[in-house]
């Protein structure tokens, strides 16, 4: 056996056994050759062989690194249902994300910075993190003062902290009639009753909010004005101004969830710009970057800052120091903005795939969004359609997951477009279109 292949096999065995871990940097080829007592040209062939096997990756100017294990390929639609094509959860991870984020971690590897990042972190974060977050959250009509920003471990915890600060146990929280399912779980854990508020094509209706408040007082309202999940609606500026006026008249505060608002890259001002003294703005880093990078942001009115900070602390919903330090660096050096641009392009591309594959279907979406709302043909119930899709290895979310209280669920499903590779997404959507064109009785299991 050639010397270079024998050495490559030894290193491959070390990688398989975990003695060389993912992300670990190999020595420069010259140092490796000296250590092994081999020629420099042999060392070069060893590294090339490891790269050919997919075990290492070379990064210009940085060196050669053990590669992280590859995820299994996207499942074929003919595989068993256990190998799902996931159109339920939205985890957008554009190509090259790891390399982009790795550059931003160089600063955190400095011993002094790392030592500070490994210490405890409070909900007020650090001065650098507040400056960076304020810059990240700036939008037309709104530029938060860094001193106003509070931090949570993730966006869900920021929402939970805001609800806990505004709504006492046993209180009532207004929510859109179709709402983000997590808010229902948060309300249940806090002992809060979610109250559905009617919507139309422009989002939550201010008159319906007033009616719900008159029926029995609400303590606050949770709302998603931009890229509402699941409908994809973006509330126009006029409706936001009307809602702000209703909040003022009713003496209510709103929790404005903006976790998807980075995708349009503009649009109407946040509700918080129309009602700054009545709105707690919440956002997160994970949708902008990656699902494993969690950091939540909350910007309350000054009068609520103490209550919100106390709620975050008492719920153990504060941030991690490392996440604060890494996020501040990624925001300041432009990494977050580069990833956001890539995700905007990716979301638009996936919407075009959906438009082609579901042409003629009653699909509502936004060209910037990572999800679609599909009103199914009359002959299909949502649960029956979900079951038929599952038999083909495709997971979609029925409308019932978004319904609050005992209201009847629409005959609809939500499709998350972000997670599968584009070719798998296209095949899955074509398969779903075929299901919808058929008859539920013909598709029933034996």
C-alpha positions as a Python dict, from the first residue, in 0.01 Angstrom:
ca = {
    (1, 'X'): (0, 0, 0),
    (2, 'X'): (122, 350, -81),
    (3, 'X'): (264, 533, 222),
    (4, 'X'): (22, 823, 186),
    (5, 'X'): (-281, 591, 190),
    (6, 'X'): (-156, 410, 502),
    (7, 'X'): (-111, 741, 685),
    (8, 'X'): (-451, 861, 560),
    (9, 'X'): (-611, 541, 691),
    (10, 'X'): (-454, 600, 1034),
    (11, 'X'): (-592, 953, 1049),
    (12, 'X'): (-931, 832, 924),
    (13, 'X'): (-937, 579, 1210),
    (14, 'X'): (-855, 858, 1459),
    (15, 'X'): (-1143, 1065, 1323),
    (16, 'X'): (-1385, 770, 1338),
    (17, 'X'): (-1281, 692, 1697),
    (18, 'X'): (-1319, 1054, 1808),
    (19, 'X'): (-950, 1103, 1882),
    (20, 'X'): (-962, 1378, 1619),
    (21, 'X'): (-1282, 1573, 1676),
    (22, 'X'): (-1495, 1773, 1430),
    (23, 'X'): (-1354, 2123, 1393),
    (24, 'X'): (-1006, 2027, 1515),
    (25, 'X'): (-728, 2179, 1306),
    (26, 'X'): (-463, 1950, 1162),
    (27, 'X'): (-97, 2063, 1175),
    (28, 'X'): (41, 2253, 877),
    (29, 'X'): (159, 2006, 615),
    (30, 'X'): (527, 2084, 672),
    (31, 'X'): (496, 2026, 1048),
    (32, 'X'): (292, 1711, 985),
    (33, 'X'): (561, 1577, 751),
    (34, 'X'): (836, 1637, 1011),
    (35, 'X'): (631, 1475, 1287),
    (36, 'X'): (559, 1165, 1076),
    (37, 'X'): (903, 1146, 918),
    (38, 'X'): (760, 1160, 566),
    (39, 'X'): (827, 1380, 266),
    (40, 'X'): (638, 1704, 224),
    (41, 'X'): (490, 1576, -102),
    (42, 'X'): (358, 1268, 84),
    (43, 'X'): (197, 1486, 349),
    (44, 'X'): (28, 1684, 72),
    (45, 'X'): (-112, 1362, -74),
    (46, 'X'): (-236, 1251, 272),
    (47, 'X'): (-432, 1574, 316),
    (48, 'X'): (-572, 1554, -35),
    (49, 'X'): (-681, 1193, 23),
    (50, 'X'): (-859, 1287, 348),
    (51, 'X'): (-1035, 1570, 166),
    (52, 'X'): (-1137, 1331, -114),
    (53, 'X'): (-1296, 1105, 149),
    (54, 'X'): (-1487, 1401, 290),
    (55, 'X'): (-1311, 1379, 627),
    (56, 'X'): (-1139, 1718, 628),
    (57, 'X'): (-1193, 2058, 473),
    (58, 'X'): (-926, 2311, 382),
    (59, 'X'): (-989, 2681, 436),
    (60, 'X'): (-757, 2923, 258),
    (61, 'X'): (-542, 3113, 504),
    (62, 'X'): (-669, 2918, 805),
    (63, 'X'): (-562, 2557, 759),
    (64, 'X'): (-714, 2210, 735),
    (65, 'X'): (-991, 2107, 975),
    (66, 'X'): (-1167, 1780, 1061),
    (67, 'X'): (-1506, 1802, 904),
    (68, 'X'): (-1827, 1771, 1104),
    (69, 'X'): (-2033, 1461, 1025),
    (70, 'X'): (-2257, 1512, 727),
    (71, 'X'): (-2630, 1511, 784),
    (72, 'X'): (-2807, 1222, 615),
    (73, 'X'): (-2934, 1317, 269),
    (74, 'X'): (-3293, 1431, 228),
    (75, 'X'): (-3528, 1135, 208),
    (76, 'X'): (-3677, 1019, -116),
    (77, 'X'): (-4054, 1046, -120),
    (78, 'X'): (-4088, 670, -171),
    (79, 'X'): (-3910, 591, 154),
    (80, 'X'): (-4104, 493, 469),
    (81, 'X'): (-4284, 767, 657),
    (82, 'X'): (-4025, 753, 936),
    (83, 'X'): (-3781, 921, 692),
    (84, 'X'): (-3983, 1242, 674),
    (85, 'X'): (-3964, 1539, 448),
    (86, 'X'): (-4023, 1804, 714),
    (87, 'X'): (-4259, 2079, 598),
    (88, 'X'): (-4367, 2146, 958),
    (89, 'X'): (-4066, 2318, 1111),
    (90, 'X'): (-3876, 2604, 947),
    (91, 'X'): (-3500, 2581, 996),
    (92, 'X'): (-3340, 2789, 719),
    (93, 'X'): (-2966, 2715, 695),
    (94, 'X'): (-2819, 2859, 373),
    (95, 'X'): (-2510, 2701, 213),
    (96, 'X'): (-2176, 2814, 353),
    (97, 'X'): (-2323, 2929, 684),
    (98, 'X'): (-2066, 2743, 893),
    (99, 'X'): (-1773, 2909, 720),
    (100, 'X'): (-1931, 3254, 756),
    (101, 'X'): (-1990, 3212, 1127),
    (102, 'X'): (-1649, 3056, 1193),
    (103, 'X'): (-1475, 3376, 1089),
    (104, 'X'): (-1669, 3572, 1348),
    (105, 'X'): (-1565, 3339, 1629),
    (106, 'X'): (-1195, 3422, 1600),
    (107, 'X'): (-1238, 3717, 1836),
    (108, 'X'): (-1421, 3504, 2093),
    (109, 'X'): (-1127, 3261, 2099),
    (110, 'X'): (-904, 3526, 2254),
    (111, 'X'): (-846, 3420, 2617),
    (112, 'X'): (-959, 3753, 2764),
    (113, 'X'): (-1279, 3765, 2556),
    (114, 'X'): (-1354, 3398, 2618),
    (115, 'X'): (-1304, 3435, 2993),
    (116, 'X'): (-1559, 3718, 3000),
    (117, 'X'): (-1802, 3523, 2780),
    (118, 'X'): (-1792, 3220, 3011),
    (119, 'X'): (-1903, 3425, 3311),
    (120, 'X'): (-2264, 3479, 3418),
    (121, 'X'): (-2478, 3711, 3205),
    (122, 'X'): (-2769, 3923, 3316),
    (123, 'X'): (-3083, 4013, 3122),
    (124, 'X'): (-2932, 4357, 3052),
    (125, 'X'): (-2643, 4189, 2870),
    (126, 'X'): (-2326, 4386, 2808),
    (127, 'X'): (-2273, 4733, 2668),
    (128, 'X'): (-2137, 4586, 2343),
    (129, 'X'): (-2430, 4345, 2310),
    (130, 'X'): (-2683, 4624, 2372),
    (131, 'X'): (-2522, 4846, 2108),
    (132, 'X'): (-2517, 4560, 1859),
    (133, 'X'): (-2875, 4454, 1932),
    (134, 'X'): (-3005, 4809, 1899),
    (135, 'X'): (-2839, 4831, 1558),
    (136, 'X'): (-2985, 4493, 1456),
    (137, 'X'): (-3338, 4584, 1564),
    (138, 'X'): (-3340, 4926, 1397),
    (139, 'X'): (-3605, 4955, 1127),
    (140, 'X'): (-3803, 5228, 950),
    (141, 'X'): (-3953, 5454, 1214),
    (142, 'X'): (-3784, 5281, 1508),
    (143, 'X'): (-3429, 5286, 1641),
    (144, 'X'): (-3416, 5148, 1996),
    (145, 'X'): (-3188, 5312, 2247),
    (146, 'X'): (-2928, 5052, 2353),
    (147, 'X'): (-3021, 5110, 2718),
    (148, 'X'): (-3374, 4984, 2642),
    (149, 'X'): (-3271, 4639, 2514),
    (150, 'X'): (-3313, 4330, 2733),
    (151, 'X'): (-3199, 3977, 2647),
    (152, 'X'): (-3342, 3627, 2682),
    (153, 'X'): (-3208, 3283, 2599),
    (154, 'X'): (-3418, 3273, 2281),
    (155, 'X'): (-3717, 3436, 2116),
    (156, 'X'): (-3971, 3211, 2286),
    (157, 'X'): (-3833, 3306, 2624),
    (158, 'X'): (-3851, 3674, 2531),
    (159, 'X'): (-4219, 3625, 2446),
    (160, 'X'): (-4277, 3431, 2769),
    (161, 'X'): (-4109, 3704, 2972),
    (162, 'X'): (-4321, 3973, 2808),
    (163, 'X'): (-4644, 3780, 2867),
    (164, 'X'): (-4548, 3708, 3228),
    (165, 'X'): (-4475, 4077, 3285),
    (166, 'X'): (-4805, 4193, 3138),
    (167, 'X'): (-5061, 3924, 3223),
    (168, 'X'): (-5117, 3792, 3577),
    (169, 'X'): (-5195, 3427, 3639),
    (170, 'X'): (-5563, 3378, 3559),
    (171, 'X'): (-5559, 3678, 3324),
    (172, 'X'): (-5662, 3694, 2959),
    (173, 'X'): (-5427, 3745, 2665),
    (174, 'X'): (-5569, 3847, 2329),
    (175, 'X'): (-5416, 3661, 2033),
    (176, 'X'): (-5493, 3643, 1663),
    (177, 'X'): (-5764, 3387, 1585),
    (178, 'X'): (-5494, 3186, 1407),
    (179, 'X'): (-5174, 3220, 1601),
    (180, 'X'): (-4823, 3084, 1653),
    (181, 'X'): (-4879, 2754, 1842),
    (182, 'X'): (-4600, 2822, 2093),
    (183, 'X'): (-4794, 3114, 2243),
    (184, 'X'): (-5067, 2868, 2344),
    (185, 'X'): (-4812, 2657, 2532),
    (186, 'X'): (-4661, 2965, 2697),
    (187, 'X'): (-5005, 3078, 2809),
    (188, 'X'): (-5085, 2736, 2953),
    (189, 'X'): (-4762, 2725, 3155),
    (190, 'X'): (-4821, 3076, 3291),
    (191, 'X'): (-5185, 3010, 3380),
    (192, 'X'): (-5304, 3262, 3121),
    (193, 'X'): (-5611, 3222, 2899),
    (194, 'X'): (-5554, 3299, 2530),
    (195, 'X'): (-5854, 3475, 2376),
    (196, 'X'): (-5897, 3462, 1996),
    (197, 'X'): (-5939, 3798, 1823),
    (198, 'X'): (-6089, 3801, 1473),
    (199, 'X'): (-5869, 3874, 1172),
    (200, 'X'): (-5920, 3974, 811),
    (201, 'X'): (-5691, 3994, 511),
    (202, 'X'): (-5493, 4275, 678),
    (203, 'X'): (-5438, 4095, 1008),
    (204, 'X'): (-5588, 4144, 1354),
    (205, 'X'): (-5894, 4372, 1354),
    (206, 'X'): (-5887, 4661, 1604),
    (207, 'X'): (-6267, 4656, 1636),
    (208, 'X'): (-6257, 4286, 1723),
    (209, 'X'): (-5991, 4358, 1984),
    (210, 'X'): (-6218, 4619, 2143),
    (211, 'X'): (-6511, 4377, 2136),
    (212, 'X'): (-6309, 4101, 2305),
    (213, 'X'): (-6190, 4348, 2571),
    (214, 'X'): (-6546, 4464, 2641),
    (215, 'X'): (-6668, 4105, 2676),
    (216, 'X'): (-6413, 4043, 2954),
    (217, 'X'): (-6106, 4260, 3013),
    (218, 'X'): (-5783, 4156, 2846),
    (219, 'X'): (-5449, 4221, 3014),
    (220, 'X'): (-5253, 4244, 2686),
    (221, 'X'): (-5250, 4124, 2324),
    (222, 'X'): (-4990, 3916, 2136),
    (223, 'X'): (-4964, 4005, 1766),
    (224, 'X'): (-4747, 3926, 1462),
    (225, 'X'): (-4789, 4223, 1227),
    (226, 'X'): (-4516, 4120, 980),
    (227, 'X'): (-4528, 3779, 808),
    (228, 'X'): (-4795, 3649, 1042),
    (229, 'X'): (-4749, 3281, 1116),
    (230, 'X'): (-4934, 3090, 968),
    (231, 'X'): (-5124, 3311, 721),
    (232, 'X'): (-4830, 3506, 579),
    (233, 'X'): (-5019, 3835, 615),
    (234, 'X'): (-4826, 4158, 664),
    (235, 'X'): (-5037, 4423, 832),
    (236, 'X'): (-5040, 4747, 628),
    (237, 'X'): (-4933, 5077, 780),
    (238, 'X'): (-5289, 5208, 814),
    (239, 'X'): (-5399, 4902, 1011),
    (240, 'X'): (-5098, 4934, 1241),
    (241, 'X'): (-5191, 5295, 1313),
    (242, 'X'): (-5551, 5189, 1383),
    (243, 'X'): (-5433, 4913, 1616),
    (244, 'X'): (-5203, 5157, 1796),
    (245, 'X'): (-5499, 5388, 1850),
    (246, 'X'): (-5707, 5101, 1986),
    (247, 'X'): (-5432, 5004, 2231),
    (248, 'X'): (-5424, 5361, 2360),
    (249, 'X'): (-5801, 5388, 2395),
    (250, 'X'): (-5833, 5048, 2566),
    (251, 'X'): (-5530, 5096, 2791),
    (252, 'X'): (-5375, 4773, 2662),
    (253, 'X'): (-5017, 4672, 2591),
    (254, 'X'): (-4912, 4459, 2294),
    (255, 'X'): (-4637, 4202, 2257),
    (256, 'X'): (-4514, 4250, 1898),
    (257, 'X'): (-4342, 3937, 1766),
    (258, 'X'): (-4097, 4031, 1488),
    (259, 'X'): (-3895, 3709, 1453),
    (260, 'X'): (-3967, 3687, 1077),
    (261, 'X'): (-3965, 4061, 1008),
    (262, 'X'): (-3605, 4053, 883),
    (263, 'X'): (-3709, 3874, 563),
    (264, 'X'): (-3900, 4152, 380),
    (265, 'X'): (-3608, 4393, 420),
    (266, 'X'): (-3832, 4697, 467),
    (267, 'X'): (-4206, 4737, 474),
    (268, 'X'): (-4427, 4919, 722),
    (269, 'X'): (-4291, 5053, 1049),
    (270, 'X'): (-4319, 4819, 1348),
    (271, 'X'): (-4627, 4852, 1565),
    (272, 'X'): (-4383, 4973, 1832),
    (273, 'X'): (-4313, 5280, 1616),
    (274, 'X'): (-4685, 5368, 1621),
    (275, 'X'): (-4740, 5281, 1987),
    (276, 'X'): (-4401, 5309, 2160),
    (277, 'X'): (-4548, 5337, 2510),
    (278, 'X'): (-4786, 5046, 2457),
    (279, 'X'): (-4569, 4786, 2281),
    (280, 'X'): (-4307, 4534, 2391),
    (281, 'X'): (-4108, 4442, 2079),
    (282, 'X'): (-3960, 4090, 2078),
    (283, 'X'): (-3721, 3934, 1829),
    (284, 'X'): (-3453, 3666, 1813),
    (285, 'X'): (-3125, 3570, 1651),
    (286, 'X'): (-3196, 3206, 1564),
    (287, 'X'): (-3418, 3273, 1262),
    (288, 'X'): (-3164, 3523, 1125),
    (289, 'X'): (-2868, 3290, 1175),
    (290, 'X'): (-2934, 2924, 1262),
    (291, 'X'): (-3161, 2724, 1492),
    (292, 'X'): (-2873, 2629, 1720),
    (293, 'X'): (-2776, 2994, 1783),
    (294, 'X'): (-3027, 3121, 2037),
    (295, 'X'): (-3059, 3473, 2171),
    (296, 'X'): (-3381, 3662, 2233),
    (297, 'X'): (-3434, 4039, 2238),
    (298, 'X'): (-3703, 4241, 2412),
    (299, 'X'): (-3750, 4618, 2392),
    (300, 'X'): (-4015, 4734, 2639),
    (301, 'X'): (-4147, 5083, 2708),
    (302, 'X'): (-3944, 5245, 2984),
    (303, 'X'): (-4230, 5207, 3232),
    (304, 'X'): (-4229, 4828, 3184),
    (305, 'X'): (-3855, 4768, 3179),
    (306, 'X'): (-3829, 4672, 3546),
    (307, 'X'): (-4125, 4434, 3531),
    (308, 'X'): (-3997, 4264, 3217),
    (309, 'X'): (-3643, 4228, 3353),
    (310, 'X'): (-3783, 4075, 3673),
    (311, 'X'): (-4000, 3833, 3473),
    (312, 'X'): (-3703, 3719, 3263),
    (313, 'X'): (-3491, 3667, 3574),
    (314, 'X'): (-3758, 3483, 3771),
    (315, 'X'): (-3833, 3254, 3478),
    (316, 'X'): (-3462, 3173, 3437),
    (317, 'X'): (-3499, 3305, 3082),
    (318, 'X'): (-3180, 3509, 3074),
    (319, 'X'): (-2914, 3484, 2802),
    (320, 'X'): (-2588, 3290, 2796),
    (321, 'X'): (-2269, 3496, 2805),
    (322, 'X'): (-2112, 3315, 2511),
    (323, 'X'): (-2418, 3378, 2294),
    (324, 'X'): (-2410, 3748, 2384),
    (325, 'X'): (-2042, 3781, 2298),
    (326, 'X'): (-2064, 3584, 1974),
    (327, 'X'): (-2378, 3768, 1863),
    (328, 'X'): (-2226, 4110, 1930),
    (329, 'X'): (-1931, 4018, 1709),
    (330, 'X'): (-2141, 3871, 1428),
    (331, 'X'): (-2365, 4178, 1421),
    (332, 'X'): (-2077, 4427, 1435),
    (333, 'X'): (-1867, 4262, 1164),
    (334, 'X'): (-2156, 4233, 918),
    (335, 'X'): (-2192, 3854, 935),
    (336, 'X'): (-2559, 3871, 1037),
    (337, 'X'): (-2642, 4103, 749),
    (338, 'X'): (-2465, 3873, 501),
    (339, 'X'): (-2660, 3572, 630),
    (340, 'X'): (-2986, 3769, 619),
    (341, 'X'): (-2925, 3857, 253),
    (342, 'X'): (-2864, 3491, 176),
    (343, 'X'): (-3185, 3390, 354),
    (344, 'X'): (-3390, 3651, 172),
    (345, 'X'): (-3270, 3511, -159),
    (346, 'X'): (-3330, 3154, -38),
    (347, 'X'): (-3685, 3228, 82),
    (348, 'X'): (-3771, 3397, -248),
    (349, 'X'): (-3633, 3101, -441),
    (350, 'X'): (-3837, 2854, -236),
    (351, 'X'): (-4151, 3060, -286),
    (352, 'X'): (-4094, 3038, -660),
    (353, 'X'): (-4065, 2660, -628),
    (354, 'X'): (-4393, 2652, -435),
    (355, 'X'): (-4566, 2872, -691),
    (356, 'X'): (-4461, 2637, -973),
    (357, 'X'): (-4544, 2313, -794),
    (358, 'X'): (-4876, 2429, -646),
    (359, 'X'): (-4995, 2634, -943),
    (360, 'X'): (-5373, 2672, -937),
    (361, 'X'): (-5404, 2580, -567),
    (362, 'X'): (-5556, 2821, -315),
    (363, 'X'): (-5221, 2906, -158),
    (364, 'X'): (-5166, 3228, 34),
    (365, 'X'): (-4811, 3341, 99),
    (366, 'X'): (-4571, 3629, 81),
    (367, 'X'): (-4288, 3622, -175),
    (368, 'X'): (-4047, 3691, 113),
    (369, 'X'): (-4176, 3420, 345),
    (370, 'X'): (-4057, 3071, 439),
    (371, 'X'): (-4413, 2935, 474),
    (372, 'X'): (-4742, 2904, 285),
    (373, 'X'): (-5104, 2873, 395),
    (374, 'X'): (-5296, 2629, 174),
    (375, 'X'): (-5676, 2623, 173),
    (376, 'X'): (-5750, 2269, 61),
    (377, 'X'): (-6011, 2158, -193),
    (378, 'X'): (-6363, 2115, -54),
    (379, 'X'): (-6341, 1735, -50),
    (380, 'X'): (-6041, 1730, 187),
    (381, 'X'): (-6039, 1776, 564),
    (382, 'X'): (-5706, 1903, 694),
    (383, 'X'): (-5647, 1602, 919),
    (384, 'X'): (-5721, 1358, 635),
    (385, 'X'): (-5481, 1543, 407),
    (386, 'X'): (-5210, 1547, 675),
    (387, 'X'): (-5249, 1170, 717),
    (388, 'X'): (-5231, 1113, 340),
    (389, 'X'): (-4914, 1324, 322),
    (390, 'X'): (-4761, 1133, 614),
    (391, 'X'): (-4813, 804, 430),
    (392, 'X'): (-4581, 945, 164),
    (393, 'X'): (-4324, 1057, 417),
    (394, 'X'): (-4419, 1427, 419),
    (395, 'X'): (-4501, 1615, 738),
    (396, 'X'): (-4728, 1923, 715),
    (397, 'X'): (-4912, 2117, 986),
    (398, 'X'): (-5294, 2115, 1003),
    (399, 'X'): (-5482, 2438, 1067),
    (400, 'X'): (-5600, 2306, 1405),
    (401, 'X'): (-5249, 2362, 1545),
    (402, 'X'): (-5299, 2739, 1505),
    (403, 'X'): (-5658, 2766, 1630),
    (404, 'X'): (-5729, 2912, 1973),
    (405, 'X'): (-6010, 2783, 2195),
    (406, 'X'): (-6291, 2570, 2059),
    (407, 'X'): (-6334, 2738, 1722),
    (408, 'X'): (-6364, 2516, 1418),
    (409, 'X'): (-6037, 2479, 1230),
    (410, 'X'): (-6023, 2592, 866),
    (411, 'X'): (-5981, 2331, 595),
    (412, 'X'): (-5617, 2427, 550),
    (413, 'X'): (-5256, 2333, 619),
    (414, 'X'): (-4938, 2530, 667),
    (415, 'X'): (-4631, 2438, 464),
    (416, 'X'): (-4287, 2526, 599),
    (417, 'X'): (-4051, 2565, 305),
    (418, 'X'): (-3716, 2620, 476),
    (419, 'X'): (-3588, 2283, 592),
    (420, 'X'): (-3558, 2041, 294),
    (421, 'X'): (-3305, 2086, 12),
    (422, 'X'): (-3470, 2263, -283),
    (423, 'X'): (-3495, 1952, -501),
    (424, 'X'): (-3655, 1753, -218),
    (425, 'X'): (-3891, 2043, -149),
    (426, 'X'): (-4001, 2050, -513),
    (427, 'X'): (-4069, 1674, -520),
    (428, 'X'): (-4261, 1695, -193),
    (429, 'X'): (-4478, 1982, -314),
    (430, 'X'): (-4555, 1805, -639),
    (431, 'X'): (-4655, 1499, -440),
    (432, 'X'): (-4884, 1709, -221),
    (433, 'X'): (-5041, 1866, -529),
    (434, 'X'): (-5112, 1516, -657),
    (435, 'X'): (-5273, 1418, -328),
    (436, 'X'): (-5494, 1727, -329),
    (437, 'X'): (-5604, 1654, -686),
    (438, 'X'): (-5719, 1307, -583),
    (439, 'X'): (-6006, 1181, -372),
    (440, 'X'): (-5971, 1120, 4),
    (441, 'X'): (-6164, 793, -21),
    (442, 'X'): (-5924, 659, -282),
    (443, 'X'): (-5630, 753, -59),
    (444, 'X'): (-5763, 595, 262),
    (445, 'X'): (-5534, 327, 415),
    (446, 'X'): (-5636, -35, 372),
}
